[in-house]
Amino acid sequence: MSLPAKPVWFAVLAACFCVWFATAATAQTDEPAIPRVKPSATRTLAFEPNDPNNPNARFYQGGNVGKSSYAISADGKYLAMPIGNGYQVGVWDLAAGKTEGGFGQMQQLGALALSPDGKRLIATAGQNGQNNVVELWDTDKHKKIANLDEGVNFTYFTSAAFTPDGKTIALAGAAQARNGQPGGLMIHFWDLASGDEVRKLEGPPQPPNPNPRQWRPATVDCMAFTPDGKTLGLVADRKLLLYEVATGKERGLVAALPAAGPNPRPNYNNNVGPDSVALSLAFSPDGRYLAAGCTDATVRVWDTVSGAELLPALGHKSEVRAVIFAADGKSLTSFGQDNKIMTWPVAEFRKPWSVDPTKMTAKVLQGLWDDLHGDDRTAMSQAIRLLAEAPGPTVAFFREKLKPVPVVDAGLIQQMVADLRSDDFNQRKKAAVELRKLGDLALPAMRDAQQKAGYDPTLALLTQGLESKYPTVDQLQALHAIEVLERLGTDDARKLLGELAKGAAESVLTQRVVAVLDRQPKAAGPVAAPAKLEVLWADLNAEDSAKAFKAIRALAARPKEAAPFLRDQLRPVAAAEASDDPERLTKLTADLDSNDFQTRENASKDLRKLGRRAEASLKKVLEGSPSAEVKQRVEALLQEIGKPKLSLEQLQVSRALEALERMGGDEGRDALEQLAKEAKNRALKDALADTLKRLPK
């Protein structure tokens, strides 16, 4: 039988292909997928491959440079970063696409931060506990303004952030080591005018040290203030946390971030901290959204009111080093290690999305499980997010894949380690073989033996060999699955984590599970009815910052009823007579020199309550020729003012304004505008004006 004419059989083949393609496309749409936010604009910084100003030149990658050493100015015009193999700071004009030149001479650059107006830059550096400098630079003139540390700083700061008013810098680092152990994480606030430390906050606790033989201090990856300056966001030990600046207390956990890179093995050969997972943080102008530039090439964004993670922005080919929101809050700019500058439309992040559980078939779940190996960062990130959006199918599937690590007799392991020192070759060989089979379960006993019995070349070589192999590829897959369970946070997920926590304590998997359970909040029990507004108002007065922040979020999530309620609660405060008018301040400062002791005491007490509002008047007193007692009182007051501590009543008002700002919209703006018209107190007037200025039109 002869073939039909060419046009005919070609048409038949084309039709078959179309049918197959349509079928394949339909099959693909049956599988869930996360919508991606696509960049609205992309530019590339044009570096020559071996340009010494190229932050991604091959030789540069081995340099000792802090990962939080990239910053985009608030107006999005300039990028600051390490250049010259990390010994200098460079500033790029992003609009012109060219460098503004380099300046400085530093060793082991730790962190960079640009002031809100982009005119000043903080650079921290240090090496092996020495030369821990903090420098303030003029970015236009490339001129050093001051060495804020004066050569007496003992802390290597890994992260820095300007307060929104540009007057103070927050610096994060581990305290100086004592007795061979690193100190805890601390957040230091330095006044830029004087260089003095005005306060110090205790940071999050350090994670367990997997290798006691090595000093592995924890670090704060990156930090950022909300535009109102009331909240400090930071990333440490894979946790994205919020701290209340006024109290210095933790407000809550936003998210647990994915481990850094596809193979997050600890570095046992160097005295370095855990890998960074986020290199930059930025809040939107209204403080509603928080963005993070992550090492897995993803830009992540969270709604700080609902706590929900929004759609991811995927486009960079490698780690995202800097992020910043535009002044109008409508776009987000990011810079990646791929030298790409990308602009993302914020509205796209907010698009609703959910997973259809019926599409999470056994075949789909197996495919997502395979992606957790981490060879493809984008696929791994997508798999973690998809699995975390389908709690029922995911937990059931993981129950079949994840099992507690079998417990091994500790005495048996210790005997094997002791046999490595035997005179019998066969006994040493057998012990080595069995220890290699046990893998990471044997490592704690092997390290302990080296500490107690002294150096042994056979044991040291075997230990180093095992340390270089763990976590294995299969363990990494399980570790990423544990990340999914952490993100789920459901009762079933916690139950499975609890079962896995009963495994061998020496295993890296068990240790990770225990760390996750420590990070997670306890089971909340039955879902409670929404709290009454009066209860939430009372919670704003709580000493517990986390409890108060929950109330802020709950109020911000109910704008129609909460906005008028908060307006009415704040009206008595707005109607209160001004206590900080110039005439009263003049009288109070004059009363400091009264002949009556009680009058002097009362004046000091009232000025202390006024805080920053009395600062200018007190400084004016020192410009004259005050008596010794007046000078002593004024200096003491100024020192206290530099370390402000709000009363619970003041915190309640501040938190209420924060709730109105977070809710935004017509409801929040109307309530704030009405209060601004009624306010008689200058401090409240200023606070309301600043809040309204930040709200988008």
XYZ file of C-alpha atoms in Angstrom:
697
model
C 0.000 0.000 0.000
C 1.435 3.367 -0.976
C 1.702 6.359 1.334
C -0.732 9.211 0.796
C 0.507 12.382 -0.797
C 3.041 14.311 1.291
C 0.697 17.131 2.386
C -1.811 14.564 3.627
C 0.484 12.352 5.728
C 2.336 15.406 7.034
C -0.982 16.821 8.243
C -1.805 13.510 9.946
C 1.553 13.505 11.765
C 1.074 17.143 12.787
C -2.383 16.367 14.158
C -1.003 13.437 16.169
C 1.734 15.655 17.561
C -0.829 18.279 18.571
C -2.937 15.659 20.336
C 0.141 14.341 22.183
C 1.270 17.851 23.125
C -2.200 18.782 24.389
C -2.343 15.560 26.433
C 1.115 16.183 27.888
C 0.209 19.771 28.736
C -2.969 18.629 30.429
C -1.028 16.043 32.418
C 1.432 18.680 33.541
C -1.333 20.998 34.711
C -2.593 18.207 36.952
C 0.502 18.669 39.106
C 0.542 21.561 41.587
C 2.923 24.404 40.949
C 3.798 27.592 42.786
C 3.251 30.761 40.758
C 6.472 32.741 40.552
C 6.783 36.478 40.764
C 8.570 37.571 37.617
C 10.843 40.619 37.501
C 9.452 43.687 35.769
C 12.987 44.803 34.901
C 16.445 43.224 34.874
C 19.846 44.853 34.504
C 23.359 43.442 34.657
C 26.331 45.161 36.252
C 29.040 44.948 33.576
C 32.149 43.545 35.253
C 35.170 42.232 33.431
C 35.925 38.645 34.554
C 39.214 39.580 36.263
C 38.356 43.145 37.224
C 39.597 43.688 40.818
C 36.339 45.583 41.418
C 34.331 42.515 40.462
C 32.774 41.072 43.647
C 32.300 37.761 41.837
C 35.773 37.359 40.341
C 37.122 33.858 40.812
C 39.961 34.886 43.120
C 37.589 36.928 45.229
C 35.461 34.027 46.329
C 38.152 32.760 48.686
C 38.437 36.087 50.453
C 37.425 36.573 54.060
C 34.423 38.830 53.554
C 31.242 38.965 55.597
C 28.154 38.013 53.662
C 26.159 40.935 55.073
C 28.480 43.312 53.233
C 26.152 44.455 50.426
C 23.614 47.263 50.725
C 21.307 49.195 48.390
C 20.481 52.784 49.324
C 16.895 53.535 50.350
C 16.274 55.418 47.082
C 17.561 52.435 45.083
C 20.224 54.511 43.335
C 23.420 53.138 44.843
C 24.902 49.769 45.742
C 27.693 49.444 48.311
C 29.799 46.286 48.331
C 33.310 44.957 48.970
C 35.810 45.331 46.119
C 39.538 44.892 45.562
C 39.479 41.334 46.915
C 37.532 42.543 49.931
C 39.985 45.142 51.175
C 37.957 48.153 50.055
C 34.365 49.362 49.813
C 32.960 50.213 46.413
C 29.855 52.225 45.503
C 27.999 51.676 42.232
C 25.642 54.113 40.570
C 22.919 51.656 39.536
C 21.151 54.065 37.195
C 24.349 54.814 35.276
C 25.596 51.245 35.599
C 29.111 52.310 36.598
C 31.295 52.359 39.683
C 31.759 55.497 41.754
C 35.137 54.195 42.899
C 36.487 52.479 45.977
C 37.703 53.688 49.350
C 38.946 52.451 52.693
C 41.539 49.858 53.634
C 40.201 47.024 55.761
C 40.843 43.414 56.674
C 38.026 40.876 56.666
C 35.139 43.211 55.939
C 32.250 42.150 58.154
C 29.196 44.251 57.322
C 28.124 47.307 55.367
C 25.120 49.558 55.986
C 23.966 52.678 54.161
C 22.175 55.487 55.992
C 18.560 56.175 54.959
C 19.674 59.162 52.852
C 22.550 57.159 51.326
C 25.104 59.834 52.282
C 26.863 57.854 55.025
C 28.125 54.319 55.255
C 29.115 52.085 58.143
C 31.796 49.460 57.507
C 32.827 46.884 60.108
C 35.908 44.698 59.853
C 38.077 42.440 61.966
C 40.308 39.406 61.963
C 40.861 36.711 64.611
C 39.470 38.923 67.355
C 41.743 41.818 66.378
C 41.316 45.044 64.417
C 37.555 45.007 65.055
C 36.950 48.408 63.517
C 33.709 50.315 62.956
C 34.165 53.125 60.444
C 31.766 55.870 59.368
C 32.251 57.170 55.803
C 30.933 59.992 53.616
C 29.829 58.183 50.446
C 29.930 61.279 48.218
C 33.392 62.483 49.209
C 34.812 58.983 49.901
C 36.089 60.455 53.144
C 36.250 58.767 56.510
C 34.180 60.720 59.039
C 35.211 58.778 62.132
C 36.610 55.592 63.604
C 33.708 54.954 65.959
C 35.489 52.103 67.763
C 38.591 54.139 68.810
C 40.590 50.903 68.735
C 38.954 49.415 71.843
C 36.175 47.293 70.310
C 36.534 43.559 71.032
C 33.555 42.356 68.972
C 33.621 41.357 65.302
C 30.302 42.689 64.027
C 28.730 40.573 61.270
C 25.669 42.729 60.656
C 24.743 46.409 60.838
C 21.644 48.562 60.294
C 20.848 52.266 60.598
C 17.826 53.356 62.586
C 15.260 55.146 60.364
C 16.252 58.586 61.697
C 19.888 57.901 60.737
C 21.158 58.902 64.191
C 21.996 55.465 65.566
C 23.565 52.290 64.225
C 22.724 48.775 65.418
C 25.660 46.342 65.341
C 25.361 42.586 65.911
C 28.042 40.101 66.877
C 29.067 37.421 69.353
C 30.508 38.666 72.628
C 34.220 38.181 73.305
C 35.194 34.564 73.933
C 35.913 33.531 77.496
C 37.544 30.263 78.604
C 37.672 29.131 74.992
C 33.908 29.463 74.535
C 32.270 32.119 72.354
C 29.995 34.607 74.056
C 26.317 35.044 73.260
C 24.924 37.184 70.469
C 24.479 40.834 71.351
C 22.931 43.822 69.545
C 24.809 47.053 70.280
C 23.323 50.509 69.632
C 25.905 53.233 68.980
C 25.182 56.945 68.689
C 26.751 58.173 65.428
C 27.418 61.711 66.630
C 29.459 60.676 69.679
C 30.320 57.049 68.892
C 29.061 56.097 72.370
C 27.183 52.872 73.050
C 23.719 53.937 74.190
C 22.266 50.507 74.865
C 22.804 46.797 74.377
C 20.300 43.986 73.776
C 20.741 40.269 74.236
C 20.256 38.455 70.924
C 18.824 34.992 70.272
C 20.499 32.001 71.966
C 23.226 30.185 70.081
C 22.509 26.802 68.469
C 24.191 23.660 69.817
C 27.823 23.288 68.765
C 28.185 20.080 66.684
C 31.942 20.005 67.246
C 33.203 21.000 70.711
C 36.786 20.958 69.445
C 36.164 23.953 67.224
C 35.020 27.464 68.097
C 31.932 28.025 65.984
C 30.296 31.253 67.166
C 26.792 32.017 66.001
C 26.230 35.113 63.912
C 23.414 37.460 63.002
C 23.172 37.131 59.214
C 21.429 40.459 58.595
C 19.195 43.062 60.243
C 16.672 45.766 59.324
C 14.453 48.238 61.194
C 10.816 48.875 60.426
C 10.339 52.435 59.080
C 8.807 53.495 62.421
C 11.926 52.236 64.234
C 9.846 50.192 66.696
C 10.848 46.736 65.448
C 14.175 45.176 64.545
C 14.097 42.166 62.222
C 17.077 39.813 62.181
C 18.141 36.392 60.948
C 20.180 34.074 63.174
C 20.453 30.275 63.206
C 18.003 30.080 60.271
C 15.358 31.935 62.304
C 13.776 35.160 61.080
C 12.896 36.985 64.294
C 11.332 40.286 65.308
C 12.462 42.273 68.364
C 10.689 45.192 70.007
C 13.236 48.013 70.181
C 11.636 49.797 73.165
C 11.808 46.728 75.417
C 14.605 44.770 73.757
C 12.440 41.641 73.911
C 11.601 39.148 71.196
C 8.267 39.725 69.485
C 8.087 36.432 67.681
C 9.324 34.084 65.004
C 8.378 35.011 61.435
C 9.761 31.930 59.727
C 12.415 29.227 59.751
C 14.467 29.664 56.578
C 15.787 26.818 54.418
C 19.331 25.661 55.102
C 22.056 27.393 53.109
C 22.781 25.834 49.751
C 22.292 22.290 48.522
C 24.955 20.825 50.834
C 25.016 22.581 54.210
C 27.814 20.549 55.756
C 29.422 22.227 58.764
C 32.972 23.397 58.178
C 34.994 21.495 60.764
C 38.356 22.762 59.600
C 37.833 26.486 60.136
C 36.730 28.572 63.084
C 33.694 29.963 61.345
C 30.069 30.227 62.317
C 27.091 28.412 60.786
C 26.345 29.188 57.152
C 24.243 32.268 56.462
C 20.819 31.628 54.974
C 19.752 35.235 54.359
C 22.066 38.063 53.389
C 19.717 41.053 53.449
C 16.428 42.165 55.014
C 14.131 45.072 54.147
C 10.727 46.283 55.370
C 8.201 47.985 53.119
C 7.643 51.722 53.812
C 4.491 50.977 55.829
C 6.167 48.102 57.705
C 3.536 45.649 56.468
C 5.871 43.461 54.393
C 9.296 42.002 55.131
C 11.613 40.792 52.351
C 14.710 38.613 52.617
C 17.420 37.977 50.051
C 18.351 34.318 50.540
C 21.336 32.143 49.685
C 19.148 29.717 47.727
C 18.710 32.393 45.004
C 15.203 33.292 46.219
C 13.642 36.575 47.329
C 11.093 35.765 50.027
C 8.408 38.111 51.329
C 6.157 37.844 54.404
C 3.054 39.729 55.503
C 3.902 40.815 59.062
C 0.213 41.097 59.994
C -1.012 37.684 58.874
C 2.398 36.012 59.227
C 1.909 34.379 55.820
C 4.756 33.863 53.393
C 3.795 35.304 50.022
C 4.723 34.091 46.556
C 8.482 33.663 45.985
C 10.508 35.713 43.505
C 12.698 33.430 41.425
C 15.032 34.753 38.776
C 18.510 35.060 40.217
C 20.941 32.248 39.436
C 22.763 32.415 42.768
C 22.512 33.964 46.228
C 20.603 37.227 46.634
C 22.847 39.693 48.428
C 20.757 42.847 48.850
C 17.056 43.831 48.797
C 15.236 47.147 49.220
C 11.649 48.381 48.775
C 10.946 51.468 46.689
C 9.835 54.601 48.565
C 6.254 54.157 47.313
C 6.200 50.486 48.340
C 5.126 49.366 44.870
C 8.330 47.595 43.855
C 11.238 45.682 45.348
C 14.824 45.726 44.047
C 17.333 42.903 44.539
C 21.000 42.351 43.708
C 22.396 38.851 43.272
C 25.764 37.150 43.062
C 24.952 36.744 39.358
C 25.458 40.561 39.088
C 21.779 41.003 38.186
C 19.744 43.945 39.475
C 16.090 42.878 39.400
C 12.933 44.880 40.069
C 9.851 43.006 41.312
C 6.238 44.314 41.417
C 5.041 44.032 45.019
C 1.407 43.548 43.954
C 2.398 40.218 42.365
C 3.631 38.850 45.699
C 0.159 39.273 47.194
C -1.711 37.149 44.657
C -3.654 34.320 46.341
C -2.408 30.791 45.867
C -3.060 27.405 47.412
C -2.377 23.721 46.752
C -5.165 21.353 45.787
C -4.595 18.317 48.076
C -6.197 16.011 45.493
C -3.286 16.757 43.119
C -0.719 15.588 45.678
C -0.736 12.027 44.364
C 1.834 9.400 45.337
C 3.686 10.086 42.080
C 3.780 13.845 42.698
C 4.885 13.384 46.317
C 7.692 11.049 45.226
C 8.867 13.609 42.675
C 8.910 16.356 45.294
C 10.737 14.031 47.690
C 13.403 13.458 45.043
C 13.787 17.232 44.637
C 14.664 17.509 48.330
C 18.121 16.109 47.548
C 19.009 19.717 46.827
C 20.985 19.318 43.594
C 18.729 21.958 42.016
C 18.221 24.873 44.421
C 15.144 26.194 42.671
C 13.489 22.771 42.511
C 14.321 22.134 46.170
C 12.881 25.492 47.232
C 9.702 24.846 45.248
C 9.379 21.330 46.664
C 9.704 22.541 50.274
C 7.037 25.201 49.719
C 4.619 22.842 47.918
C 4.956 20.112 50.525
C 4.458 22.664 53.303
C 1.164 23.773 51.729
C -0.388 20.295 51.821
C -0.148 19.117 55.447
C -2.351 16.033 55.210
C -0.725 14.244 52.244
C 2.770 15.425 53.188
C 2.802 14.177 56.785
C 1.302 10.839 55.750
C 3.964 10.455 53.024
C 6.803 11.475 55.364
C 5.725 8.867 57.926
C 6.766 6.240 55.410
C 10.031 7.967 54.508
C 11.310 9.245 57.857
C 12.135 6.930 60.740
C 13.902 7.566 64.051
C 17.630 6.821 63.851
C 18.238 3.529 65.725
C 19.913 3.963 69.098
C 23.306 2.269 69.449
C 24.843 1.121 72.741
C 27.140 3.953 73.856
C 29.383 1.494 75.703
C 29.885 -0.510 72.501
C 30.937 2.631 70.591
C 33.379 3.599 73.338
C 34.909 0.138 73.202
C 35.371 0.419 69.434
C 37.100 3.780 69.880
C 39.371 2.272 72.547
C 40.176 -0.666 70.190
C 41.716 1.808 67.732
C 44.660 2.008 70.162
C 45.008 -1.781 70.391
C 48.331 -3.472 69.597
C 46.408 -6.022 67.548
C 46.152 -4.907 63.887
C 43.031 -6.977 63.201
C 41.292 -5.488 66.230
C 42.134 -1.936 65.105
C 40.954 -2.734 61.572
C 37.667 -4.219 62.756
C 37.015 -1.201 65.007
C 37.676 1.221 62.138
C 35.311 -0.648 59.816
C 32.509 -0.705 62.412
C 32.972 2.966 63.317
C 32.738 3.951 59.645
C 29.482 1.994 59.417
C 28.101 3.888 62.394
C 29.081 7.178 60.766
C 27.909 10.306 62.560
C 26.644 8.225 65.495
C 30.258 7.513 66.408
C 31.591 11.053 66.030
C 30.736 12.390 69.531
C 32.530 9.479 71.224
C 35.515 9.852 68.880
C 35.826 13.579 69.599
C 35.421 12.978 73.327
C 38.218 10.392 73.251
C 40.558 12.866 71.578
C 39.867 15.427 74.274
C 40.355 13.032 77.192
C 43.106 10.714 75.952
C 45.116 13.174 73.895
C 46.028 13.230 70.225
C 46.078 9.921 68.388
C 46.883 10.042 64.625
C 44.711 7.043 63.742
C 41.700 8.372 65.620
C 42.239 11.921 64.292
C 42.429 10.740 60.673
C 39.344 8.571 61.027
C 37.419 11.409 62.711
C 38.302 13.889 59.975
C 37.242 11.388 57.313
C 33.829 10.902 58.891
C 33.306 14.617 59.516
C 33.876 15.357 55.838
C 31.153 12.904 54.772
C 28.281 13.959 57.007
C 25.531 14.871 56.405
C 25.305 12.388 53.533
C 23.158 13.055 50.472
C 20.358 10.940 51.927
C 20.624 12.736 55.256
C 20.389 16.085 53.462
C 17.160 14.908 51.866
C 15.799 14.023 55.306
C 17.025 17.350 56.747
C 15.090 19.222 54.076
C 12.036 17.117 54.890
C 12.422 18.184 58.523
C 12.374 21.793 57.279
C 9.016 21.045 55.659
C 7.640 19.669 58.934
C 8.883 22.780 60.728
C 7.113 25.040 58.247
C 3.903 23.020 58.560
C 3.719 23.474 62.325
C 0.541 21.368 62.584
C -0.215 18.984 65.437
C 0.425 15.989 63.145
C 3.738 17.456 62.002
C 4.793 18.086 65.609
C 3.773 14.558 66.523
C 5.980 13.101 63.787
C 8.852 15.354 64.868
C 8.369 14.127 68.433
C 8.698 10.523 67.245
C 11.856 11.339 65.271
C 13.326 13.117 68.310
C 13.463 9.746 70.112
C 16.188 8.554 67.744
C 19.889 8.317 68.529
C 20.944 11.580 70.187
C 24.287 11.511 68.354
C 22.680 11.666 64.901
C 22.631 14.950 63.007
C 18.997 14.184 62.091
C 17.926 13.796 65.712
C 19.805 16.948 66.692
C 18.090 18.911 63.934
C 14.660 17.642 65.006
C 15.322 18.615 68.635
C 16.380 22.105 67.494
C 13.187 22.442 65.434
C 10.996 21.419 68.380
C 12.787 23.972 70.564
C 12.068 26.691 67.986
C 8.430 25.818 67.505
C 5.697 27.201 69.744
C 3.846 24.681 71.840
C 0.624 23.208 70.531
C -2.068 25.851 70.681
C -4.913 23.431 71.293
C -8.424 24.113 69.978
C -8.846 27.235 67.863
C -10.119 29.992 70.116
C -12.733 32.533 69.154
C -11.368 35.934 68.094
C -10.411 37.947 71.162
C -12.591 40.871 72.130
C -11.210 44.279 71.230
C -11.081 45.242 74.910
C -8.873 42.208 75.613
C -6.542 43.080 72.746
C -6.316 46.683 73.991
C -5.319 45.380 77.433
C -2.722 43.091 75.823
C -1.073 46.142 74.256
C -0.143 47.052 77.834
C 1.602 43.727 78.453
C 5.225 43.416 79.560
C 5.390 40.333 77.323
C 6.440 41.755 73.935
C 5.333 38.615 72.074
C 1.847 38.812 73.614
C 1.586 42.513 72.763
C 2.717 41.895 69.183
C 0.034 39.239 68.729
C -2.488 41.865 69.812
C -1.047 44.365 67.306
C -1.397 41.818 64.501
C -4.907 40.808 65.581
C -6.062 44.439 65.668
C -4.421 45.233 62.322
C -6.215 42.269 60.763
C -9.654 43.672 61.756
C -9.572 47.231 60.357
C -13.322 47.931 60.127
C -14.014 47.355 63.821
C -10.534 47.912 65.326
C -9.770 51.302 63.734
C -12.685 53.223 65.342
C -12.143 51.299 68.593
C -8.470 52.312 68.809
C -9.332 55.883 67.847
C -11.757 56.089 70.779
C -9.228 54.523 73.178
C -6.555 57.044 72.162
C -8.802 60.116 72.273
C -8.231 60.771 76.017
C -4.485 60.647 75.388
C -4.839 63.075 72.469
C -7.009 65.428 74.512
C -4.564 65.563 77.455
C -2.973 68.968 77.903
C 0.509 69.324 76.463
C 3.200 68.547 79.015
C 6.144 69.378 76.779
C 5.450 72.960 75.702
C 8.483 75.316 75.667
C 7.309 77.351 78.676
C 6.974 74.265 80.868
C 10.381 72.969 79.768
C 11.941 76.326 80.617
C 10.358 76.246 84.088
C 11.441 72.648 84.742
C 15.051 73.296 83.784
C 15.033 76.437 85.945
C 13.640 74.403 88.871
C 16.749 72.217 88.740
C 18.546 75.159 90.402
C 15.806 75.824 92.977
C 16.740 76.406 96.612
C 14.122 73.817 97.573
C 15.414 70.220 97.366
C 11.979 68.699 96.699
C 11.395 71.149 93.814
C 14.691 70.058 92.286
C 13.717 66.403 92.715
C 10.275 66.925 91.148
C 11.804 68.774 88.190
C 14.243 65.914 87.593
C 11.388 63.413 87.790
C 9.215 65.321 85.280
C 12.123 65.856 82.866
C 12.945 62.159 83.055
C 9.359 61.347 82.038
C 9.602 63.685 79.042
C 12.643 61.785 77.762
C 13.850 62.845 74.310
C 11.453 65.804 74.320
C 13.549 67.426 77.051
C 16.921 66.651 75.480
C 17.413 69.954 73.615
C 16.463 72.040 76.682
C 18.836 70.081 78.930
C 21.737 70.459 76.499
C 21.059 74.200 76.434
C 21.506 74.279 80.225
C 24.996 72.764 79.865
C 25.946 75.441 77.349
C 25.673 78.012 80.149
C 27.530 77.934 83.463
C 25.393 75.692 85.687
C 26.271 74.905 89.278
C 28.000 71.613 90.027
C 24.744 70.017 91.233
C 22.737 71.206 88.236
C 25.436 69.969 85.882
C 25.448 66.591 87.607
C 21.637 66.319 87.419
C 21.517 67.340 83.746
C 24.290 64.935 82.720
C 22.569 62.098 84.580
C 19.267 62.929 82.876
C 20.883 63.041 79.431
C 22.487 59.668 80.066
C 19.110 58.175 81.014
C 17.439 59.802 78.017
C 20.056 58.146 75.799
C 18.810 54.801 77.124
C 15.046 55.341 76.830
C 12.635 53.023 78.588
C 8.955 53.581 77.947
C 6.364 52.971 80.631
C 3.689 50.369 79.935
C 1.176 53.178 79.344
C 3.487 54.776 76.783
C 4.086 51.377 75.178
C 0.331 50.838 74.914
C -0.081 54.093 72.978
C 2.925 53.360 70.766
C 1.687 49.847 70.000
C -1.819 51.129 69.217
C -0.389 53.565 66.655
C 1.608 50.682 65.232
C -1.567 48.608 64.818
C -3.270 51.481 62.975
C -0.260 51.872 60.695
C -0.079 48.135 59.964
C -3.755 47.959 59.027
C -3.373 50.959 56.698
C -6.173 51.500 54.197
C -8.911 54.072 54.615
C -9.811 52.815 58.096
C -6.346 53.187 59.572
C -5.662 56.520 57.870
C -9.012 58.041 58.911
C -8.467 57.102 62.570
C -4.941 58.554 62.550
C -6.045 61.775 60.844
C -8.859 62.321 63.350
C -6.449 61.799 66.252
C -3.957 64.201 64.671
C -6.615 66.937 64.619
C -7.437 66.394 68.293
C -3.900 65.898 69.674
C -2.675 68.613 72.050
C 0.530 66.877 73.160
C 3.484 67.682 70.899
C 5.010 64.207 71.204
C 1.765 62.527 70.120
C 1.315 65.080 67.335
C 4.796 64.277 66.019
C 4.205 60.527 66.281
C 0.910 60.790 64.381
C 2.464 63.015 61.709
C 5.335 60.563 61.190
C 2.915 57.626 60.990
C 0.710 59.343 58.407
C 3.764 60.306 56.373
C 4.764 56.653 56.042
C 1.326 55.415 54.972
C 0.882 55.035 51.210
C -1.620 57.400 49.631
